[in-house]
Each structure stands twice: as structure tokens, then as C-alpha cells.
Coordinates of C-alpha atoms and ligand atoms in Angstrom, one line a residue:
M1 CA 0.0 0.0 0.0
T2 CA 1.3 3.5 -0.8
D3 CA 0.2 7.1 -0.1
R4 CA -0.5 7.8 -3.8
K5 CA -4.0 9.0 -4.6
A6 CA -6.1 9.3 -7.7
T7 CA -8.2 12.4 -8.0
L8 CA -11.7 12.1 -9.4
T9 CA -13.5 15.3 -10.4
F10 CA -17.2 15.5 -11.4
D11 CA -19.9 18.2 -11.1
D12 CA -18.6 20.3 -8.1
K13 CA -16.9 17.4 -6.3
T14 CA -13.3 16.4 -6.1
L15 CA -12.5 13.1 -4.4
E16 CA -9.2 11.6 -3.5
L17 CA -9.1 7.9 -3.9
P18 CA -6.2 5.7 -2.5
I19 CA -4.0 3.8 -5.0
H20 CA -2.7 0.4 -4.0
S21 CA 0.3 -1.3 -5.6
P22 CA 0.2 -5.0 -5.9
T23 CA 3.4 -7.2 -5.9
A24 CA 2.7 -7.8 -9.6
G25 CA 0.2 -6.4 -12.1
P26 CA -1.5 -3.0 -12.5
D27 CA -2.1 -0.6 -9.6
V28 CA -5.6 -0.6 -8.1
I29 CA -7.7 2.5 -7.4
D30 CA -9.6 1.9 -4.2
I31 CA -13.2 3.1 -4.7
R32 CA -14.7 1.6 -1.6
K33 CA -15.6 5.1 -0.2
L34 CA -16.8 6.4 -3.5
Y35 CA -20.5 6.0 -2.9
A36 CA -20.4 7.3 0.7
Q37 CA -18.3 10.4 -0.3
G38 CA -19.5 11.1 -3.8
D39 CA -23.0 9.5 -4.0
V40 CA -22.0 7.7 -7.3
F41 CA -21.3 4.1 -8.3
T42 CA -18.8 2.8 -10.8
H43 CA -20.3 0.9 -13.7
D44 CA -18.4 -2.1 -15.0
P45 CA -20.5 -5.0 -16.3
G46 CA -18.4 -8.1 -16.9
F47 CA -15.9 -6.7 -14.3
T48 CA -13.4 -5.8 -17.1
S49 CA -11.7 -3.1 -14.9
T50 CA -12.6 -4.3 -11.4
S51 CA -10.6 -6.0 -8.7
A52 CA -13.0 -7.7 -6.4
C53 CA -10.6 -9.0 -3.7
E54 CA -7.1 -9.1 -2.4
S55 CA -5.4 -12.4 -3.1
T56 CA -2.0 -14.1 -2.8
I57 CA -2.8 -17.3 -4.6
T58 CA -2.5 -16.9 -8.4
F59 CA -1.2 -14.2 -10.7
I60 CA -1.8 -13.8 -14.5
D61 CA 0.1 -11.4 -16.8
G62 CA -2.1 -11.6 -19.8
D63 CA 0.2 -9.6 -22.0
K64 CA 3.2 -11.8 -21.2
G65 CA 1.2 -15.0 -21.2
E66 CA 2.4 -15.7 -17.7
L67 CA 0.5 -17.8 -15.0
L68 CA 2.0 -18.0 -11.5
H69 CA 0.7 -20.1 -8.6
R70 CA 2.2 -18.6 -5.4
G71 CA 4.9 -17.2 -7.6
Y72 CA 5.8 -20.4 -9.4
P73 CA 5.2 -20.5 -13.2
I74 CA 2.8 -23.0 -14.5
D75 CA 5.1 -24.5 -17.1
Q76 CA 7.6 -25.4 -14.3
L77 CA 4.8 -26.8 -12.1
A78 CA 3.4 -28.8 -15.1
S79 CA 6.8 -30.4 -15.9
K80 CA 8.4 -30.7 -12.4
S81 CA 5.6 -31.0 -9.9
H82 CA 2.4 -33.0 -9.8
Y83 CA -1.2 -32.2 -9.0
L84 CA -1.4 -33.0 -5.3
E85 CA 1.8 -30.9 -4.7
V86 CA 0.2 -28.0 -6.6
C87 CA -3.0 -28.5 -4.5
Y88 CA -0.8 -28.2 -1.3
L89 CA 0.9 -25.1 -2.8
L90 CA -2.4 -23.4 -3.6
L91 CA -4.0 -24.2 -0.2
Y92 CA -1.0 -23.5 2.1
G93 CA 1.1 -21.0 0.1
E94 CA 4.4 -22.9 0.0
L95 CA 5.8 -26.0 -1.6
P96 CA 5.6 -28.9 0.9
T97 CA 8.6 -30.6 2.5
A98 CA 8.8 -34.3 1.9
A99 CA 7.1 -35.0 5.3
E100 CA 4.4 -32.4 4.7
M101 CA 3.7 -33.9 1.3
E102 CA 3.5 -37.4 2.6
K103 CA 1.0 -36.4 5.3
F104 CA -1.1 -34.4 2.8
E105 CA -1.2 -37.3 0.3
N106 CA -2.1 -39.7 3.1
T107 CA -4.9 -37.4 4.2
I108 CA -6.4 -37.1 0.7
T109 CA -6.0 -40.8 0.0
R110 CA -7.9 -41.7 3.1
H111 CA -11.0 -39.7 2.2
T112 CA -11.7 -40.9 -1.3
M113 CA -14.7 -43.0 -0.5
L114 CA -18.2 -41.5 -0.8
H115 CA -20.9 -42.1 1.8
E116 CA -22.6 -45.3 0.5
Q117 CA -26.0 -43.7 0.7
M118 CA -24.8 -41.4 -2.1
T119 CA -25.1 -44.3 -4.6
Y120 CA -28.9 -44.0 -4.3
F121 CA -28.7 -40.3 -4.9
Y122 CA -27.0 -41.0 -8.3
R123 CA -29.6 -43.5 -9.1
G124 CA -32.3 -40.8 -8.9
F125 CA -30.9 -39.2 -12.1
R126 CA -31.8 -40.2 -15.6
R127 CA -29.0 -42.2 -17.2
D128 CA -28.8 -39.8 -20.1
A129 CA -28.3 -36.8 -17.8
H130 CA -25.3 -34.7 -18.6
P131 CA -22.6 -35.7 -16.1
M132 CA -22.3 -32.0 -15.1
A133 CA -26.0 -32.0 -14.1
I134 CA -25.3 -35.0 -11.8
I135 CA -22.0 -33.5 -10.5
V136 CA -23.6 -30.1 -9.6
G137 CA -26.3 -32.0 -7.7
V138 CA -24.0 -34.4 -5.9
M139 CA -21.5 -31.7 -4.9
G140 CA -24.4 -29.7 -3.4
A141 CA -25.7 -32.8 -1.7
M142 CA -22.4 -33.3 0.1
S143 CA -23.6 -30.8 2.6
A144 CA -26.4 -33.2 3.4
F145 CA -24.0 -36.1 3.9
Y146 CA -21.1 -34.4 5.7
H147 CA -22.8 -32.1 8.2
D148 CA -19.8 -32.3 10.5
S149 CA -17.8 -30.1 8.1
T150 CA -20.2 -27.3 7.3
D151 CA -19.6 -24.9 10.2
I152 CA -17.5 -22.3 8.5
S153 CA -16.6 -20.6 11.7
D154 CA -14.6 -23.6 12.9
P155 CA -11.1 -23.8 11.3
R156 CA -10.9 -27.6 11.8
Q157 CA -14.2 -28.1 10.0
R158 CA -13.1 -25.8 7.2
E159 CA -9.9 -28.0 6.8
I160 CA -11.9 -31.2 6.8
A161 CA -14.2 -29.9 4.1
T162 CA -11.3 -28.8 2.0
H163 CA -9.7 -32.3 2.2
R164 CA -13.0 -34.0 1.6
L165 CA -13.6 -32.0 -1.6
I166 CA -10.2 -32.7 -3.1
A167 CA -10.3 -36.3 -2.1
K168 CA -13.8 -37.1 -3.2
M169 CA -14.1 -35.2 -6.4
P170 CA -12.4 -37.9 -8.5
T171 CA -14.9 -40.4 -7.1
I172 CA -17.9 -38.1 -7.7
V173 CA -16.8 -37.4 -11.3
A174 CA -15.9 -41.0 -12.2
W175 CA -19.3 -42.2 -10.8
A176 CA -21.2 -39.7 -12.9
F177 CA -19.4 -41.2 -15.9
K178 CA -20.0 -44.8 -14.9
Y179 CA -23.7 -44.0 -14.2
S180 CA -24.1 -42.4 -17.6
I181 CA -22.8 -45.4 -19.4
G182 CA -24.7 -48.0 -17.3
Q183 CA -21.6 -49.6 -15.7
P184 CA -21.2 -50.4 -12.0
F185 CA -19.5 -47.8 -9.8
V186 CA -15.8 -48.6 -9.2
Y187 CA -14.6 -47.9 -5.7
P188 CA -11.4 -45.8 -5.2
R189 CA -8.1 -47.6 -4.8
N190 CA -5.8 -45.9 -2.3
D191 CA -2.7 -47.7 -3.6
L192 CA -2.9 -45.7 -6.8
D193 CA -1.9 -42.1 -7.2
Y194 CA -4.5 -39.4 -7.6
A195 CA -4.7 -39.4 -11.4
A196 CA -4.3 -43.2 -11.8
N197 CA -7.0 -43.8 -9.3
F198 CA -9.3 -41.5 -11.3
L199 CA -8.6 -43.4 -14.5
N200 CA -9.1 -46.7 -12.8
M201 CA -12.5 -45.6 -11.5
C202 CA -13.5 -44.4 -15.0
F203 CA -12.2 -47.3 -17.1
S204 CA -11.9 -50.5 -15.1
V205 CA -14.8 -53.0 -15.0
P206 CA -15.3 -55.9 -12.5
A207 CA -15.1 -58.4 -15.4
E208 CA -11.5 -57.9 -16.3
D209 CA -8.1 -56.6 -15.2
Y210 CA -7.3 -53.0 -16.1
E211 CA -3.8 -51.5 -15.7
V212 CA -3.4 -47.8 -15.8
S213 CA -0.7 -46.7 -18.2
P214 CA 1.8 -44.4 -16.4
V215 CA 2.0 -42.1 -19.4
L216 CA -1.8 -41.7 -19.4
A217 CA -1.8 -41.1 -15.7
R218 CA 0.9 -38.5 -16.1
A219 CA -1.1 -36.8 -18.9
M220 CA -4.2 -36.9 -16.7
D221 CA -2.2 -35.4 -13.8
R222 CA -1.0 -32.7 -16.1
I223 CA -4.5 -31.8 -17.2
F224 CA -5.5 -31.5 -13.5
T225 CA -2.4 -29.4 -12.8
L226 CA -3.0 -27.0 -15.8
H227 CA -6.6 -26.4 -14.7
A228 CA -6.0 -26.1 -10.9
D229 CA -6.6 -22.4 -10.5
H230 CA -6.9 -19.3 -12.6
E231 CA -7.4 -16.4 -10.1
Q232 CA -10.8 -14.5 -10.2
N233 CA -12.4 -16.2 -13.3
A234 CA -16.2 -16.5 -13.5
S235 CA -16.6 -19.8 -11.5
T236 CA -14.1 -18.7 -8.8
S237 CA -15.9 -15.4 -8.4
T238 CA -19.1 -17.3 -8.1
V239 CA -17.7 -19.4 -5.3
R240 CA -16.5 -16.2 -3.6
L241 CA -19.8 -14.5 -4.0
A242 CA -21.7 -17.6 -2.7
S243 CA -19.3 -17.9 0.2
S244 CA -19.7 -14.2 1.1
S245 CA -23.2 -14.9 2.4
G246 CA -21.8 -17.5 4.8
A247 CA -23.0 -20.5 2.7
N248 CA -21.4 -23.9 3.5
P249 CA -18.4 -25.0 1.4
F250 CA -20.2 -27.7 -0.5
A251 CA -22.9 -25.3 -1.6
C252 CA -20.3 -22.8 -2.7
I253 CA -18.3 -25.3 -4.7
A254 CA -21.5 -26.6 -6.4
A255 CA -22.3 -22.9 -7.4
G256 CA -18.8 -22.7 -8.9
A257 CA -19.3 -25.9 -10.8
A258 CA -22.7 -24.7 -12.2
C259 CA -21.0 -21.5 -13.5
L260 CA -18.1 -23.5 -15.0
W261 CA -20.5 -25.5 -17.1
G262 CA -21.2 -22.6 -19.5
P263 CA -19.7 -22.8 -23.0
A264 CA -17.9 -19.5 -22.6
H265 CA -16.0 -21.0 -19.6
G266 CA -15.4 -24.7 -18.7
G267 CA -17.9 -25.9 -21.2
A268 CA -15.6 -24.6 -24.0
N269 CA -13.5 -27.9 -24.1
Q270 CA -16.6 -29.9 -25.0
A271 CA -17.8 -27.2 -27.5
C272 CA -14.3 -27.0 -29.0
L273 CA -14.0 -30.8 -29.8
E274 CA -17.5 -30.8 -31.2
M275 CA -16.6 -27.9 -33.4
L276 CA -13.4 -29.7 -34.6
R277 CA -15.5 -32.7 -35.4
E278 CA -18.1 -30.6 -37.2
I279 CA -15.4 -29.0 -39.3
G280 CA -14.2 -32.6 -40.0
T281 CA -11.6 -32.0 -42.8
V282 CA -9.0 -29.3 -43.3
D283 CA -10.5 -28.0 -46.6
K284 CA -13.6 -26.8 -44.6
I285 CA -11.4 -24.6 -42.2
P286 CA -11.6 -21.4 -44.3
E287 CA -15.4 -21.5 -44.3
Y288 CA -15.5 -21.8 -40.4
I289 CA -12.9 -19.0 -40.0
A290 CA -15.0 -16.8 -42.3
R291 CA -18.0 -17.6 -40.1
A292 CA -16.1 -16.7 -36.9
K293 CA -15.3 -13.3 -38.4
D294 CA -18.8 -12.6 -39.6
K295 CA -20.5 -10.2 -37.1
D296 CA -23.9 -11.5 -38.2
D297 CA -23.1 -15.1 -37.4
P298 CA -23.0 -16.0 -33.7
F299 CA -20.4 -18.7 -34.4
R300 CA -17.1 -18.3 -32.5
L301 CA -14.0 -20.4 -32.8
M302 CA -14.3 -22.4 -29.6
G303 CA -11.0 -22.8 -27.7
F304 CA -9.9 -19.4 -29.0
G305 CA -9.7 -16.1 -27.1
H306 CA -9.4 -15.3 -23.4
R307 CA -10.5 -12.4 -21.2
V308 CA -7.0 -12.0 -19.7
Y309 CA -4.5 -13.7 -22.0
K310 CA -3.8 -11.3 -24.9
N311 CA -0.6 -13.0 -26.2
F312 CA -0.8 -16.7 -25.6
D313 CA -2.2 -19.0 -23.0
P314 CA 0.8 -20.7 -21.3
R315 CA -1.3 -23.7 -20.4
A316 CA -2.1 -24.3 -24.1
K317 CA 1.6 -24.7 -24.9
V318 CA 2.0 -27.5 -22.3
M319 CA -1.3 -29.0 -23.4
K320 CA -0.2 -29.2 -27.0
E321 CA 3.0 -31.1 -26.0
S322 CA 0.9 -33.5 -23.9
A323 CA -1.5 -34.1 -26.8
D324 CA 1.5 -35.2 -29.0
E325 CA 2.8 -37.5 -26.2
V326 CA -0.5 -39.1 -25.6
L327 CA -1.3 -39.7 -29.3
D328 CA 2.1 -41.1 -29.8
L329 CA 1.7 -43.5 -26.9
L330 CA -1.7 -44.7 -28.2
G331 CA -0.3 -45.0 -31.7
I332 CA -2.7 -42.4 -33.1
H333 CA -0.8 -40.7 -35.9
D334 CA -3.5 -39.7 -38.4
N335 CA -6.1 -38.4 -36.0
P336 CA -8.4 -36.2 -38.2
T337 CA -9.5 -34.1 -35.2
L338 CA -5.8 -33.3 -34.4
Q339 CA -5.1 -32.5 -38.0
V340 CA -8.0 -30.1 -38.2
A341 CA -6.9 -28.5 -34.8
K342 CA -3.3 -27.9 -35.9
E343 CA -4.3 -26.5 -39.3
L344 CA -7.1 -24.4 -37.8
E345 CA -4.6 -23.0 -35.3
R346 CA -2.1 -22.2 -38.1
Q347 CA -4.7 -20.5 -40.4
A348 CA -6.3 -18.5 -37.5
L349 CA -3.0 -17.3 -36.2
E350 CA -2.1 -16.0 -39.7
D351 CA -5.4 -14.2 -40.1
P352 CA -5.3 -10.5 -39.3
Y353 CA -8.7 -10.6 -37.6
F354 CA -7.4 -12.9 -34.9
A355 CA -4.1 -11.1 -34.6
E356 CA -5.8 -7.7 -34.2
K357 CA -8.2 -9.0 -31.6
K358 CA -5.4 -10.9 -29.9
L359 CA -7.2 -14.2 -30.1
F360 CA -5.0 -17.2 -29.4
P361 CA -5.7 -20.9 -28.6
N362 CA -6.6 -21.3 -25.0
V363 CA -6.1 -24.3 -22.7
D364 CA -9.3 -25.9 -24.0
F365 CA -8.1 -26.1 -27.6
Y366 CA -5.9 -29.2 -27.0
S367 CA -7.3 -30.7 -23.8
G368 CA -10.3 -32.2 -25.6
I369 CA -8.0 -34.1 -28.0
I370 CA -6.1 -35.7 -25.2
L371 CA -9.3 -36.6 -23.3
E372 CA -10.9 -38.1 -26.4
A373 CA -7.8 -40.2 -27.1
M374 CA -7.9 -41.5 -23.5
G375 CA -11.5 -42.7 -24.1
F376 CA -13.6 -39.9 -22.5
P377 CA -16.8 -38.8 -24.3
T378 CA -17.0 -35.0 -24.8
S379 CA -19.6 -34.8 -22.0
M380 CA -16.9 -35.7 -19.5
F381 CA -14.6 -32.8 -20.5
T382 CA -16.2 -30.2 -18.3
P383 CA -16.5 -32.5 -15.3
I384 CA -12.8 -33.2 -15.5
F385 CA -12.2 -29.4 -15.5
A386 CA -14.5 -29.1 -12.5
L387 CA -12.5 -31.9 -10.7
S388 CA -9.2 -30.1 -11.4
R389 CA -10.5 -26.6 -10.4
T390 CA -12.0 -27.7 -7.1
V391 CA -8.7 -27.0 -5.4
G392 CA -8.6 -23.5 -6.9
W393 CA -12.2 -22.8 -5.7
I394 CA -11.6 -24.2 -2.2
S395 CA -8.3 -22.3 -1.9
Q396 CA -9.9 -19.0 -2.8
W397 CA -12.8 -19.8 -0.5
K398 CA -10.4 -20.5 2.4
E399 CA -8.5 -17.3 1.7
Q400 CA -11.7 -15.2 1.6
L401 CA -12.9 -16.6 4.9
S402 CA -9.5 -16.0 6.6
D403 CA -9.7 -12.3 5.6
P404 CA -11.4 -10.5 8.6
A405 CA -12.4 -7.6 6.3
H406 CA -14.5 -9.7 3.9
K407 CA -18.1 -8.6 3.4
I408 CA -21.1 -10.0 1.7
G409 CA -20.8 -9.3 -2.1
R410 CA -23.5 -7.0 -3.2
P411 CA -23.0 -5.1 -6.5
R412 CA -25.2 -2.2 -7.4
Q413 CA -26.7 -1.3 -10.8
L414 CA -27.3 1.4 -13.4
Y415 CA -31.1 1.4 -13.2
T416 CA -32.7 2.2 -16.6
G417 CA -36.3 1.0 -15.9
H418 CA -39.3 3.1 -15.1
P419 CA -39.1 5.7 -12.4
F420 CA -41.8 5.6 -9.7
R421 CA -45.3 5.2 -11.0
D422 CA -48.7 4.4 -9.3
Y423 CA -50.4 1.0 -9.7
V424 CA -53.1 1.0 -12.4
E425 CA -56.3 -1.0 -11.8
V426 CA -56.9 -3.6 -14.5
E427 CA -60.0 -1.9 -15.9
N428 CA -58.0 1.3 -16.5
R429 CA -55.2 -0.4 -18.5
G430 CA -54.5 -0.5 -22.2
Ligands
ACO1 N1 -14.0 -16.4 -32.2 C1 -14.2 -15.3 -33.0 N2 -14.2 -14.0 -32.5 C2 -14.0 -13.9 -31.2 C3 -13.7 -15.0 -30.3 C4 -13.7 -16.3 -30.9 N3 -13.4 -17.4 -30.2 N4 -13.5 -14.6 -29.1 C5 -13.6 -13.2 -29.1 N5 -13.9 -12.8 -30.4 C6 -14.1 -11.4 -30.8 C7 -15.4 -10.9 -30.4 O1 -16.4 -11.1 -31.4 C8 -15.1 -9.4 -30.1 O2 -15.1 -8.8 -31.4 P1 -15.6 -7.2 -31.5 O3 -14.6 -6.5 -30.6 O4 -15.5 -6.9 -32.9 O5 -17.0 -7.2 -30.9 C9 -13.7 -9.4 -29.6 O6 -13.1 -10.6 -30.1 C10 -13.5 -9.4 -28.1 O7 -14.3 -10.5 -27.6 P2 -15.2 -10.5 -26.2 O8 -16.2 -11.5 -26.3 O9 -15.6 -9.1 -26.0 O10 -14.0 -10.8 -25.2 P3 -14.2 -11.4 -23.8 O11 -13.0 -11.1 -23.0 O12 -15.5 -10.9 -23.2 O13 -14.5 -13.0 -24.0 C11 -14.1 -15.3 -24.2 C12 -13.5 -14.0 -23.8 C13 -15.5 -15.5 -23.6 C14 -13.2 -16.4 -23.8 C15 -14.2 -15.3 -25.8 O14 -13.0 -15.1 -26.4 C16 -14.9 -16.6 -26.3 O15 -16.1 -16.7 -26.4 N6 -14.1 -17.6 -26.7 C17 -14.6 -18.9 -27.2 C18 -15.0 -19.7 -26.0 C19 -13.8 -20.3 -25.2 O16 -12.9 -20.8 -25.8 N7 -13.9 -20.2 -23.9 C20 -12.8 -20.7 -23.0 C21 -12.2 -19.6 -22.2 S1 -10.8 -20.3 -21.3 C22 -11.5 -21.1 -20.0 O17 -12.5 -20.9 -19.5 C23 -10.7 -22.2 -19.6

């Protein structure tokens, strides 16, 4: 914090507003006293110029294409670390010592089972329900099954809820998948690592042996790591807003998952792969690029563009390498979807429209190709994103609750409806 001030002058008023300097990123003008002192609001739909909280978890420099978790760059974390270590880092602020890591892994591993009664809850859904519909329901229902970790004023209960969410999400998501394909639920195996256990719960069946490939488990772990947190995106802001009212952690995380589902956010990976399949062959690409540029056509290139990244998405780079590795391992060399993706990326990046608007492939552009090659249907892409992001949501939730200055989130509005008018009796209308 500094003594610098911004001066705002309007009508006959002049207000001095404090300026805060972050450790990285643009300065912030503190407008909290603006309404009280100046009787005006700021107007910023979509929050394009608004900082809604103070945070020490994740930093993004959209111009440089930089993503840091607690200061560590995502490409180093993706290549040298692993998901549970990144979870620890996001939650507690520092990389764990070997002993801390062992304890954390042990805690997560011992909470992977779901309450058995929850299997009946799954069975209440239609088999053809989108897995996200099931997951949002089951996450919210956790507050009905785990009452003993819903008191947010108790730090121990907060900790238990955090561990439960990270530990149980793979089981929740894998079971939504199993339910949708009519296969029996596979119970978690605590001898496997986090990603391998998830793959085992998704792809093993009681009738035969299934061995998780270490390369696929590594690729899965990398997908989890790359999606772990992304500062104040739409779903995380939803979690913070829900939490600001004092709602329990499971309800808050379910709210975040519901927001993530939209195609402009976590639903983009499913939409992107469906688009690549619809394009089908490289000769059709110019037609789709022309449609994306046409203002009268609502079509957008899914997996392109980002609110914050205006140079490149550092996660997309790592994801592209992973896609090559996974397809190599599986012996998939002439995958038409990948060919369309690579050529679409090349043509779009050469097109002045995309360059001028600073539209680059985002993390979702390549993740779908990997997940499809692993055997996941497109409907599972957003659930896997939700699984990965749970740690980000819960870390931000934890941070918000530990800030004594946090308040209920309550935006105001620029009202453009009718001013006051008297009620009109029905016989006098029209
Ligand atoms: N294809 C074509 N044009 C685009 C695209 C796209 N994918 N994205 C943005 N544009 C254009 C817009 O039409 C707009 O043009 P205009 O200035 O002439 O009106 C301009 O670029 C700016 O776009 P906005 O929508 O204003 O940018 P915003 O920051 O609000 O949106 C978003 C970002 C939602 C990600 C957008 O780029 C998009 O819809 N992309 C496709 C969906 C997608 O991939 N989402 C995943 C995001 S990453 C994530 O959640 C993991």
C-alpha cells in the first residue's frame, strides 16, 4: 500500500481515492468510499476493470502469457511438480517438505470414498443426464452427507471440508461417468496415485483386469495441474460470492461448478471438440474462419480467445505437447481431429482478424483431443475441468474466509427502468 492518490472530479466534487500497488500487475484505485463520499457508483458490467478482492494465490500477466501459482510459473509446475503438490501449494502458500507432502497425500488418500447412501442419490438421475448436471447435484448434496464439516466458523471443519472435496471429487466425477454409461461404480483404490485412481474408477470394470498406463496417468495429472486455479475467473468469483453470504463450502463449490458448465467458460472444451469434429476436414477450415469473423453469425472459434491472455495461454503450450505425447503412446498418428486442430490454429494465427483482436488458442483447444484419445466422451470434459478446479475454488474460499475484512458481495446497478409510478387498476389499463 502507498500514499498515492487518484483524483476524481465531477460536477462540483473532487474526491481523493487511494491507489494500492500489488506485488505484480496493474495498480488498483480503491473506490470503496466512493458512494459514501460522492454518491455515485462505478459501472463495470463483466468486471473488465474491477478488482473484487485481495489475493495471494494466483497471478496472471495476460500480455506476457504468464500464469503463476504462489509465484511459481505454470510450465515449471506442469513439468516438475504434480497435481497434489500443486494442491498443497495453492492451499497453504508454500511447496511442501517431503514430510508435509506425505502427510497431505495420506490425508487425501484416506478420504476418497463417498458415503454409501450417495449411490442412491446417483440412481435418482436419468441415465442420459449430462454428467455436469449430476455432479452439480452431488456436490451440493455433500452438505447433506457431511454435516460435520459445514460450520465455516470452525477452522478444523473448514480444513476437513477442504480435504474431503479434493479427495472425493475424482470419485464423484468417475461415478457420474459410470452411471451415464450404465456400468457399475468402481470404488477408489488408495494404492494408486490421484490421477491413476481416477482413470481406474473411470475405465476399469469388474469383469477384467485394467492396468493404468503411467503415461496416461501422467497426462491426466498434467491436465489436472493445468486447470488447478486461474485467479478470479467466473466460476471462482461465483464461489467467492456464494461464500460471502456464509454458505457452506459444498454449496459454494456446487455454485462454482454450475457456473463453470457454460460454454464461454469450462464448457468450452466440449464445445471445441464438437466444433473440430463438425469442421471434419482441413478443406472446410476457411469456411469456419469466415463464419467466426462474420459479425452477423453467432459462431465463434471455440478454444480461441481469453479475457485475460492477450498474447498466448501458457497452459495451451504445455497441453499441445501433452497431446502429441498421448497420441504417440496410443499410436494415433492420423487423428483427423488433431489434423484439423493444428491446421485451424495455423490459419487462424495467420489471419489479421485474430491477430488484431489478440485471439489465441486457450487451454481448451488441445485438452479435448487428449481426453478423447484417452477414451472420454465429450460430455466428460467439463466434469474433468471441475475436478481439477475444485482445489482452486476451495483455496480461494479458504483465503476469503480468513480475511477479517471480507463482506457480503453486493453489486449495485445502473437502473434504466421506469421511475416511480402508481399501480393501475386492470379496468384502466391498455
Ligand atoms: N472467435 C471469434 N471471435 C472472437 C472470439 C472467438 N473465439 N473470441 C472473441 N472474439 C471477438 C469478439 O467477437 C469481439 O469482437 P468485437 O470487438 O468486434 O466485438 C472481440 O473478439 C472481443 O471478444 P469479447 O467476447 O468481448 O471478449 P471477452 O474477453 O468478453 O471474452 C471469451 C472472452 C469468452 C473467452 C471469448 O474469447 C470466447 O467466447 N471464446 C470462445 C469460448 C472459449 O474458448 N472459452 C474458454 C475460455 S478459457 C477457459 O474458460 C478455460
